[in-house]
Tab-separated table of C-alpha atoms in Angstrom:
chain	number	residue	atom	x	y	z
W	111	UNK	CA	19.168	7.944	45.497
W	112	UNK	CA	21.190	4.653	45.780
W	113	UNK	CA	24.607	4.253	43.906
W	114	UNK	CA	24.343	2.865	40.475
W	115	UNK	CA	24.367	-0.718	41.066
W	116	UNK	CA	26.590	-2.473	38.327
W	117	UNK	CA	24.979	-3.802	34.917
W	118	UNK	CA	25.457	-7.337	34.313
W	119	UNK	CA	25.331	-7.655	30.989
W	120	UNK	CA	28.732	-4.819	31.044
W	121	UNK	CA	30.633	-7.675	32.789
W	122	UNK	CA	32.249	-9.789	30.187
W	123	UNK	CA	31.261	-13.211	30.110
W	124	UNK	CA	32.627	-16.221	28.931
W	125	UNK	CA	30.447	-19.247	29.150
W	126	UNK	CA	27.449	-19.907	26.652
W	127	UNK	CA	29.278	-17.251	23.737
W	128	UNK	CA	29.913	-19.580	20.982
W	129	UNK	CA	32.723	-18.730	18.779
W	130	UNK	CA	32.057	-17.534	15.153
W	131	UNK	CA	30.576	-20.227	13.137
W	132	UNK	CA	28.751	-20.535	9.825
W	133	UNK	CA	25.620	-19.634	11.524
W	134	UNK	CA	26.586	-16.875	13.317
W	135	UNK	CA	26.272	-13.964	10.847
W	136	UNK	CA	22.716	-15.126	10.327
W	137	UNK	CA	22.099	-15.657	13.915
W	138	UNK	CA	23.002	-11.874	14.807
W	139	UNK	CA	20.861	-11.060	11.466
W	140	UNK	CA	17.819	-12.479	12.825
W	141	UNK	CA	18.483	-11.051	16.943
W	142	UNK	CA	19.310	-7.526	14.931
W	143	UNK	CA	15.888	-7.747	13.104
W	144	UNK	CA	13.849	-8.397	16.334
W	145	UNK	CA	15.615	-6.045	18.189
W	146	UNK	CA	14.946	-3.601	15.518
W	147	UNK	CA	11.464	-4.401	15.525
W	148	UNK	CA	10.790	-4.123	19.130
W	149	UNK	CA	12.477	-1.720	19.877
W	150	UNK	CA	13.206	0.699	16.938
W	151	UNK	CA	16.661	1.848	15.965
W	152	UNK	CA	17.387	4.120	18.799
W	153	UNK	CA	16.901	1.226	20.935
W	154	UNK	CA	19.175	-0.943	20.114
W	155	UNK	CA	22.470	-1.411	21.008
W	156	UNK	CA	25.272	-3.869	19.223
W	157	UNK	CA	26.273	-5.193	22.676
W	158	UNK	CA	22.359	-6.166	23.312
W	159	UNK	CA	22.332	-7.142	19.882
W	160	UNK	CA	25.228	-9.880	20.236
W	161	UNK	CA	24.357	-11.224	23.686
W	162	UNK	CA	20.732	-11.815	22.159
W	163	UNK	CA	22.538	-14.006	19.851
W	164	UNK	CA	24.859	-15.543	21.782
W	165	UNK	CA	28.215	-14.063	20.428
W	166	UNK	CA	30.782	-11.304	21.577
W	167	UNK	CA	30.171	-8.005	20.213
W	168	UNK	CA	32.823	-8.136	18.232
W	169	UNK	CA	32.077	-10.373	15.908
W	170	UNK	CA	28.913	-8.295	15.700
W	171	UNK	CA	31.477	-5.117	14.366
W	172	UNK	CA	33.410	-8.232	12.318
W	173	UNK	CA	30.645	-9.413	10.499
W	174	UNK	CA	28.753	-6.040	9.910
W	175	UNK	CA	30.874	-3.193	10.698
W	176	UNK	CA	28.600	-0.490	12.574
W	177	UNK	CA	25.066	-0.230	13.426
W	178	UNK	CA	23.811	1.250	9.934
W	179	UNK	CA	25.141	-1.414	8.227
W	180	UNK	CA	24.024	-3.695	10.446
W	181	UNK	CA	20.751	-1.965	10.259
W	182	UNK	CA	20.593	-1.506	6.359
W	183	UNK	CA	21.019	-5.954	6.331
W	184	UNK	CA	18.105	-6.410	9.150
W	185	UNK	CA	16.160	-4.461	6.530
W	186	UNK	CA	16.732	-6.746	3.536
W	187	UNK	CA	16.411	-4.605	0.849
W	188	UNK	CA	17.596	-5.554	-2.738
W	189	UNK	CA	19.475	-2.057	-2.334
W	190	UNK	CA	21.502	-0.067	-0.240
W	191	UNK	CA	18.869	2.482	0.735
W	192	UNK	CA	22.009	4.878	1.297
W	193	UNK	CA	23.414	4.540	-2.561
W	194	UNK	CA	19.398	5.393	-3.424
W	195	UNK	CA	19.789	8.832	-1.385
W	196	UNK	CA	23.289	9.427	-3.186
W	197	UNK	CA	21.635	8.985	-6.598
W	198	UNK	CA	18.722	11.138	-6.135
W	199	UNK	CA	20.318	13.178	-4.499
W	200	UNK	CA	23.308	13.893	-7.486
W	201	UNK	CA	21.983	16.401	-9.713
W	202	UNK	CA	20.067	19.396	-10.247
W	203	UNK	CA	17.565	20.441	-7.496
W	204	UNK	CA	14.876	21.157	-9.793
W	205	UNK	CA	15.050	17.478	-11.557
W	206	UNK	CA	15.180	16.466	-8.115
W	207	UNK	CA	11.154	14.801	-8.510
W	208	UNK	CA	12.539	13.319	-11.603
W	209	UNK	CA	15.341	11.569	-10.330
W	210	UNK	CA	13.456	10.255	-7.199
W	211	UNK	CA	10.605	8.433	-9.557
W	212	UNK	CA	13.616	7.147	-11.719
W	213	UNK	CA	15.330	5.535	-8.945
W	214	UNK	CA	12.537	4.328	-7.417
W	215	UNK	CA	10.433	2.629	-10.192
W	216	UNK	CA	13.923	1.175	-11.368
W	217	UNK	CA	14.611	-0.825	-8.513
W	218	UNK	CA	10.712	-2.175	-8.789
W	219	UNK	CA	11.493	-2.964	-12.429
W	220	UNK	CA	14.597	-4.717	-12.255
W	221	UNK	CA	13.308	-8.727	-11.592
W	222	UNK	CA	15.165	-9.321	-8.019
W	223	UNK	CA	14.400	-5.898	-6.983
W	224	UNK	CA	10.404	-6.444	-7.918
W	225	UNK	CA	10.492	-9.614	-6.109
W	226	UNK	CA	12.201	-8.857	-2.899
W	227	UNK	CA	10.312	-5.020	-2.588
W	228	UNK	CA	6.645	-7.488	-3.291
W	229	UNK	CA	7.592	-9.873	-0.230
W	230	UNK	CA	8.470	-6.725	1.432
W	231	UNK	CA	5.588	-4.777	1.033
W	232	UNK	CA	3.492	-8.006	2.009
W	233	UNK	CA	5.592	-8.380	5.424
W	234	UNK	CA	5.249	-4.309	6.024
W	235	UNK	CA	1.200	-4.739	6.074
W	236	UNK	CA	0.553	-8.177	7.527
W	237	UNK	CA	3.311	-7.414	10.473
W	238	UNK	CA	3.652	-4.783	13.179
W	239	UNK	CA	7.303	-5.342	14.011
W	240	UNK	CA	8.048	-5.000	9.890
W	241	UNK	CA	5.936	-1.928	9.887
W	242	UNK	CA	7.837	-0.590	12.511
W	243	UNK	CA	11.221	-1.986	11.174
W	244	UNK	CA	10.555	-0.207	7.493
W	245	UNK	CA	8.903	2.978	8.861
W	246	UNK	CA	12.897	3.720	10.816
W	247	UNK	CA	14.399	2.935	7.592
W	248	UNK	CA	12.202	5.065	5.119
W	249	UNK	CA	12.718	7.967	7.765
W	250	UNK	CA	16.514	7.373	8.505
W	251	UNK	CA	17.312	6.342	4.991
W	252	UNK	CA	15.634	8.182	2.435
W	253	UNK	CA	13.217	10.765	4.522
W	254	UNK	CA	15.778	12.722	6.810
W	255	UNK	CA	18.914	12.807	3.947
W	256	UNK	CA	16.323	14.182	0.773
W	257	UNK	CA	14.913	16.658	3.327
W	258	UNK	CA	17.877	17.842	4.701
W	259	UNK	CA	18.904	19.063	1.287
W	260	UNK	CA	15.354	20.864	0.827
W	261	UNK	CA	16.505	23.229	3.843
W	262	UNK	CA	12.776	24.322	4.091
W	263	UNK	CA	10.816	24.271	7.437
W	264	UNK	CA	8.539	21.045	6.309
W	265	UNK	CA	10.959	19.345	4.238
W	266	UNK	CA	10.254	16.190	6.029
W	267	UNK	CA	6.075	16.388	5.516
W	268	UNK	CA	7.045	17.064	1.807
W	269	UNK	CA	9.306	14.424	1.131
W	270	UNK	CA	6.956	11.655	3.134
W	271	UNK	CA	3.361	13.055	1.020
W	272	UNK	CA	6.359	11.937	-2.030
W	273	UNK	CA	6.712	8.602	-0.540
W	274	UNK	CA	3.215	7.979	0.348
W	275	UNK	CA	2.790	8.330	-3.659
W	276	UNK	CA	5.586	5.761	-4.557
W	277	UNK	CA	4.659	3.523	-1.602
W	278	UNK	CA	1.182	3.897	-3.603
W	279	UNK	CA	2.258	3.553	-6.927
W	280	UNK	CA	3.986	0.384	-5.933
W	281	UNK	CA	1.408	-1.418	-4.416
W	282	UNK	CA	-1.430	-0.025	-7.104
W	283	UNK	CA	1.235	-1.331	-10.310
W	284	UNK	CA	3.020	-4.208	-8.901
W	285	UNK	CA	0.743	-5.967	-6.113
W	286	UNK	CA	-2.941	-4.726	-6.824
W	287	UNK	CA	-2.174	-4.591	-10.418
W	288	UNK	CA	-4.630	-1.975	-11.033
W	289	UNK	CA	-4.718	-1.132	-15.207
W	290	UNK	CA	-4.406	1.193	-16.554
W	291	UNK	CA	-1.161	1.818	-14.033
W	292	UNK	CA	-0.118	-1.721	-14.390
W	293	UNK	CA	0.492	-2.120	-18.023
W	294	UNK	CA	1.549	1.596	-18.426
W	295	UNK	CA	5.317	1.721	-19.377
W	296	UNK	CA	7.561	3.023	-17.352
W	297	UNK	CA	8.670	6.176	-19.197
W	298	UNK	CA	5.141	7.696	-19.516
W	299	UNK	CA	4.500	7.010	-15.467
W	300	UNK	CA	7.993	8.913	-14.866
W	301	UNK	CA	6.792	11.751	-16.922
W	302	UNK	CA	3.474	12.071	-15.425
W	303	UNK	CA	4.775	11.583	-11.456
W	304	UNK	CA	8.237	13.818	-11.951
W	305	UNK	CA	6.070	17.366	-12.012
W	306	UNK	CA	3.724	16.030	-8.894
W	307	UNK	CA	7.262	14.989	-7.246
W	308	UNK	CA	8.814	18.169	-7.989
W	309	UNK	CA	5.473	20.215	-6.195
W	310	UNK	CA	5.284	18.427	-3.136
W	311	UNK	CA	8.986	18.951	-3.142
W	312	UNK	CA	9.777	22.865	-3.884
W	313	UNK	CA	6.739	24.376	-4.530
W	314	UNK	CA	5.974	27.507	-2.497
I	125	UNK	CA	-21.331	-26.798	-36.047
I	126	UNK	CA	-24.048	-29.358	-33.729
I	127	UNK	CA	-27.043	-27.717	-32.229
I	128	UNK	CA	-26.784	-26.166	-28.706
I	129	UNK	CA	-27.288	-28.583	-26.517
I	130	UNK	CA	-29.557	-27.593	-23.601
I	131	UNK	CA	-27.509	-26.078	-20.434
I	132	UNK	CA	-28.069	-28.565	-17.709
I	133	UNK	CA	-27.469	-25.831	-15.065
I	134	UNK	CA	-30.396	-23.893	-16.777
I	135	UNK	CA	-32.949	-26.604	-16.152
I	136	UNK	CA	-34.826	-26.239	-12.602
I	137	UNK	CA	-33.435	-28.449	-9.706
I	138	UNK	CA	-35.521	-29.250	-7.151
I	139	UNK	CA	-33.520	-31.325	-4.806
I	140	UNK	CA	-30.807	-29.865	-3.147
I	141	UNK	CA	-32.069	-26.494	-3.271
I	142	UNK	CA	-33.065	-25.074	0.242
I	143	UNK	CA	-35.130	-22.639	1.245
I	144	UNK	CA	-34.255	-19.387	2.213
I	145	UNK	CA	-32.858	-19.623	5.851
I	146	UNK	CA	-31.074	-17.903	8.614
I	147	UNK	CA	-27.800	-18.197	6.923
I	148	UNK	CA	-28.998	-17.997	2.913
I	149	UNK	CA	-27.880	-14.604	2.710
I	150	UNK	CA	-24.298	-15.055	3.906
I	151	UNK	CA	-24.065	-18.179	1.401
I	152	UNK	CA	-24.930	-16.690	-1.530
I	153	UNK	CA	-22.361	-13.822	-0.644
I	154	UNK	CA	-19.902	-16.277	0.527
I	155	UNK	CA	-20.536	-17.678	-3.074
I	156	UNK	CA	-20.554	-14.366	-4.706
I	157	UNK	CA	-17.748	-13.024	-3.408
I	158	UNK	CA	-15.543	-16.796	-4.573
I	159	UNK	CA	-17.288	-15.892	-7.913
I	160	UNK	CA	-16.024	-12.285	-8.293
I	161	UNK	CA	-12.457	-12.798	-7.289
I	162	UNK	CA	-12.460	-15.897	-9.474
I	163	UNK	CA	-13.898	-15.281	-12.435
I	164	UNK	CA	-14.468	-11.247	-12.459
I	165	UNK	CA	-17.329	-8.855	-12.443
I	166	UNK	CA	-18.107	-9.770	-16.338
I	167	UNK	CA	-17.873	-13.764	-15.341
I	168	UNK	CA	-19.900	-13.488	-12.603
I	169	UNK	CA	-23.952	-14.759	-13.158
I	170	UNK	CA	-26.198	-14.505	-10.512
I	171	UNK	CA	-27.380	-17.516	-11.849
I	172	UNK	CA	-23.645	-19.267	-11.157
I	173	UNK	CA	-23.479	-17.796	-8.079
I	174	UNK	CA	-26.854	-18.844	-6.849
I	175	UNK	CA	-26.259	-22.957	-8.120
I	176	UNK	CA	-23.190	-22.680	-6.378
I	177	UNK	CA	-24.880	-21.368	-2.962
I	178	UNK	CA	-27.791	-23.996	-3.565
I	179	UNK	CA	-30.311	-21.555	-3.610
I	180	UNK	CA	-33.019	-20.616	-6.280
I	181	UNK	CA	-31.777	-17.506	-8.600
I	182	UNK	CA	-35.074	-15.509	-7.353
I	183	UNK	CA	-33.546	-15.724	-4.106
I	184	UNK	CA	-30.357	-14.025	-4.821
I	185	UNK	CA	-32.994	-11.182	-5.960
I	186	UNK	CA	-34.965	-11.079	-3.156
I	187	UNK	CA	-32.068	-10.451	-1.226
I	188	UNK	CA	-29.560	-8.612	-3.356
I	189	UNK	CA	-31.529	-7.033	-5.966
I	190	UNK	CA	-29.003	-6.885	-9.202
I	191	UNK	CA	-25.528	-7.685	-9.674
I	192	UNK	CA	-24.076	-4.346	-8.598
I	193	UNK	CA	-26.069	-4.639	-5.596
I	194	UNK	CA	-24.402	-8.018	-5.216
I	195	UNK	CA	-21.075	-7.127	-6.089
I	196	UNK	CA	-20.478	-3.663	-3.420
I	197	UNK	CA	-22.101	-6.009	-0.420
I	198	UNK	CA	-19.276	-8.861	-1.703
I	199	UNK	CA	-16.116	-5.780	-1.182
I	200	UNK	CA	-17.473	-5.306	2.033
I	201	UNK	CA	-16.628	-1.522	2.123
I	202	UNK	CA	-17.939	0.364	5.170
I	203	UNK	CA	-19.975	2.574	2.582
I	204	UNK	CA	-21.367	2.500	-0.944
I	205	UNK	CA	-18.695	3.416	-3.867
I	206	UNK	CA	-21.841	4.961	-5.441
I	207	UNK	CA	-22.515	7.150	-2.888
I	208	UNK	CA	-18.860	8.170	-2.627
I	209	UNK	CA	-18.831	8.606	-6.279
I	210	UNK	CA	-21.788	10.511	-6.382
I	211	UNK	CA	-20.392	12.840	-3.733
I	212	UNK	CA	-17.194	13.418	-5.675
I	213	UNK	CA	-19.017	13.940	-9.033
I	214	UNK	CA	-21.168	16.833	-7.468
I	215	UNK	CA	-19.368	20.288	-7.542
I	216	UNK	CA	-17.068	22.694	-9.836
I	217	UNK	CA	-14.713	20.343	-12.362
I	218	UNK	CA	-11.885	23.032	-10.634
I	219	UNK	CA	-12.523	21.623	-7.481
I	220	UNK	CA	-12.327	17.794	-7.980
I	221	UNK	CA	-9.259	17.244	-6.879
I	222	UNK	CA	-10.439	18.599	-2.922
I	223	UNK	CA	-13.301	16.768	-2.623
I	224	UNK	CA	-11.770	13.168	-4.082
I	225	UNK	CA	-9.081	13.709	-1.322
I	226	UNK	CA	-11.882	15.062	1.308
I	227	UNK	CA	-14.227	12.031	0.490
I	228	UNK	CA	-11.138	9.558	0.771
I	229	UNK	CA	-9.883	10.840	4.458
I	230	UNK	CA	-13.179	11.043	5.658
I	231	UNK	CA	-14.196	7.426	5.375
I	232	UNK	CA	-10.509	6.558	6.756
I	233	UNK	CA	-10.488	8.864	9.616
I	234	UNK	CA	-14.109	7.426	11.338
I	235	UNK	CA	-13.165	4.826	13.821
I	236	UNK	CA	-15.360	2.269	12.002
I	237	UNK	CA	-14.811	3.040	8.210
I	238	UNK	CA	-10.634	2.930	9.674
I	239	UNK	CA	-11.323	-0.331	11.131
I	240	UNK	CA	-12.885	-2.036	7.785
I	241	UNK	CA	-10.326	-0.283	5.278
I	242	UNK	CA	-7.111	-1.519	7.308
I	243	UNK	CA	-8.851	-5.261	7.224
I	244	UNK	CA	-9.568	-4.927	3.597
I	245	UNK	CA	-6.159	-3.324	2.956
I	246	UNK	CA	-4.575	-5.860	4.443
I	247	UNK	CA	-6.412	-8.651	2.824
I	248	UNK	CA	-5.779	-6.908	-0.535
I	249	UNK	CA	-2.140	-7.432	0.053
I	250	UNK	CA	-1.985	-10.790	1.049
I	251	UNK	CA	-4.687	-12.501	-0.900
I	252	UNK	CA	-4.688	-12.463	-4.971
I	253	UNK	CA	-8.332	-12.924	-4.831
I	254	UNK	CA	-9.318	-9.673	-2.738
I	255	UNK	CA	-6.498	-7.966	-5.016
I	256	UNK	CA	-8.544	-8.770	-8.120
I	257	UNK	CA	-12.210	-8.130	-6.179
I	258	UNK	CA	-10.781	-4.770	-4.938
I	259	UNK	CA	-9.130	-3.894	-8.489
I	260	UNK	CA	-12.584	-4.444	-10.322
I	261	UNK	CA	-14.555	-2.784	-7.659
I	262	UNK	CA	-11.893	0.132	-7.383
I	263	UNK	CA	-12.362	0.351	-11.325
I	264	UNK	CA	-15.966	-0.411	-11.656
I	265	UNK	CA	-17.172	2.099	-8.939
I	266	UNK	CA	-14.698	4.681	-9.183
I	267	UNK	CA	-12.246	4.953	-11.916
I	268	UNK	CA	-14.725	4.897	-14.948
I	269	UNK	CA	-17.497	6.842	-13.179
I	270	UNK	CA	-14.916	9.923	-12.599
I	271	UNK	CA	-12.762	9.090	-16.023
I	272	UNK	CA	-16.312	8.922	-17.989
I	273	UNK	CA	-16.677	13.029	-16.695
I	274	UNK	CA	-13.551	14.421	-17.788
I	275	UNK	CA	-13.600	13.815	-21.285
I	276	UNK	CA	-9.853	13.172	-22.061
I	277	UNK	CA	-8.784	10.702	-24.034
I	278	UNK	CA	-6.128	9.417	-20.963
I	279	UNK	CA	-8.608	10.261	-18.197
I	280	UNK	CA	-8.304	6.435	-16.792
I	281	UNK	CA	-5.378	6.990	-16.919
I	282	UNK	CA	-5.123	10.615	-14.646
I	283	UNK	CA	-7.638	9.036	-12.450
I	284	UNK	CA	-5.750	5.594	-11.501
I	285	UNK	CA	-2.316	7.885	-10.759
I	286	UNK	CA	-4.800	9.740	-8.180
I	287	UNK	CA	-5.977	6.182	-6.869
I	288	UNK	CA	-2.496	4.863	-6.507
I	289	UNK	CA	-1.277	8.506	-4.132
I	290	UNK	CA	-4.499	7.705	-2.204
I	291	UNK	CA	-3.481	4.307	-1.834
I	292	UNK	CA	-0.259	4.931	-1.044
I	293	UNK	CA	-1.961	7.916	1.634
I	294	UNK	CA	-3.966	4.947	3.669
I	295	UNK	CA	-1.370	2.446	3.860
I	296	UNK	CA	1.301	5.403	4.741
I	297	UNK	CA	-0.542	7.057	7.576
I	298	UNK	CA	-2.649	4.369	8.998
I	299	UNK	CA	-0.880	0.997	8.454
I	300	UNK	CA	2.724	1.867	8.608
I	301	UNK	CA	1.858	4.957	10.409
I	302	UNK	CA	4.783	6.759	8.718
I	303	UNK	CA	5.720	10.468	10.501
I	304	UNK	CA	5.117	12.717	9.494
I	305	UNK	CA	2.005	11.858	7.727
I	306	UNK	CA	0.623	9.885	10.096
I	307	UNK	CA	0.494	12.773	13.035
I	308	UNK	CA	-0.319	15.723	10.310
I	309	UNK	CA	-3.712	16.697	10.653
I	310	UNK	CA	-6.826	15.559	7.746
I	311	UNK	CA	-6.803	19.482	6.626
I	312	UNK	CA	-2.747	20.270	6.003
I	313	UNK	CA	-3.031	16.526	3.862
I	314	UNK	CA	-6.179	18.199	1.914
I	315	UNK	CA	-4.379	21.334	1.547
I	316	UNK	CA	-1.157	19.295	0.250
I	317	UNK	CA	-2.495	16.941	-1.923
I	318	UNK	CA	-5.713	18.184	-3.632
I	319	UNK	CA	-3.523	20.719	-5.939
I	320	UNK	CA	-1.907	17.524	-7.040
I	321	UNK	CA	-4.251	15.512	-7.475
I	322	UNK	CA	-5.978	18.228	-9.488
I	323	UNK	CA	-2.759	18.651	-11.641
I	324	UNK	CA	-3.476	14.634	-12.360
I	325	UNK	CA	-6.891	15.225	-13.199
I	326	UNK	CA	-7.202	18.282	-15.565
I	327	UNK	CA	-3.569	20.048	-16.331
I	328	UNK	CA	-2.784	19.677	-20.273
């Protein structure tokens, strides 16, 4: 084998990195969101992430701290996905299908959150790269931290059937607008999902 | 109140009106299918539909037969909602819940019916019209047909929560190809999810 020939992009560089400007968050926002995209969240590094955008890396760290945060922004959700797991995720284990359809259905219910989840969902179907992008942070967000807590040997096939039914219910009340799941209220639909919830979730 | 005055559209036209060609069948279900996303099933004539397609009404009966007839070719599903109703409907009330979810798969996991439901998914998403088309013939086809045998006053209701997890099943395994329901084999997803969708169906 030949010696380890020396990366390029390691060597600092000076010319062509524009200092911070009032573009630049937004400029690392959009090179974090393809890199995302293409190449998942494993694959990406900050240091790619900033040279893709033209910047030194740390203005990356400046202007988004780590890579979750960074991460959590490329995904534009009206949320922190992480304050969702801490919610659901504070209280009894056996209200635990309860709390997830509460928390879920009230982000879809507040105005912003209904708008910015619709234009969501829309990007998720129509493109790959946002499939790809909101597939990493339903797993690394929500799936992984709710099954962890199950400590069961297919937590993580439980707690996705749950999601495939909210990801459902969304797109049946809010985009398809199918009746009589539309114009139901909210209460009665969080009574009738909680006990499903709770099944896929604990049951034997 | 003045007398009726004759419907112009209901008088015969000669001119304009072509024979029935080549193409006459995809115009009057190009037509059809504008109609039914438009104006609804129950706004829908096959007299409207054939003025706007330029074609005589008999037409639209030679090659369509009725309405229905017209209205499954317009969804463009790779099989007949009948059928699949018909297939759900026939077996032990106790065992509903396994075949819905066994019927469902089955047309998503062959190649072709895969194929048509991810292009009719995705135009459900991104067009209004194909939202309201697909939320009639979703209703229409399915939803009262299974509702009408359960005999509960809130069985639309029970049936349209079982619509939205197998909504939320499609777009979860094959469109954003979510792990690890998108992996798990068609019998551990009947397994999981027809004691569910059971519990929708029939519990008190």
């Amino acid at each position: 084998m030949s010696p380890a020939t020396p990366d390029p992009a390691g060597k600092p560089r000076t010319a062509g990195r524009r200092p911070g400007g009032p573009d630049t968050r937004g400029e690392i926002l959009a090179a974090a969101r393809e890199s995302f995209a293409g190449k998942g969240f494993a694959g990406t590094s900050l240091r790619a992430v900033a040279r893709e955008a033209g910047v030194d890396a740390a203005l990356v760290h400046h202007y988004f701290g780590g890579k979750d945060e960074l991460f959590i922004e490329a995904l534009a959700l009206p949320i922190d996905p992480r304050q969702v797991a801490a919610q659901i995720l504070a209280g009894p284990p056996d209200e635990l299908g309860r709390r997830i359809v509460t928390v879920f259905l009230g982000v879809w219910e507040s105005p912003d959150g209904q708008q910015r989840m619709k234009a969501l969902l829309r990007s998720v179907v129509s493109s790959e790269d946002v499939a790809r992008l909101m597939r990493e942070g339903i797993t690394k967000m929500i799936i992984h931290p709710v099954a962890e807590t199950l400590e069961l040997p297919d937590a993580e096939l439980r707690v996705s059937l749950v999601a495939t039914h909210l990801i459902g219910m969304a797109l049946s009340r809010y985009l398809i607008e199918l009746e009589p799941i539309a114009s139901a209220d909210v209460q009665t639909l969080i009574n009738r999902m909680a006990p499903t919830i709770q099944h896929y979730l604990t049951a034997p």
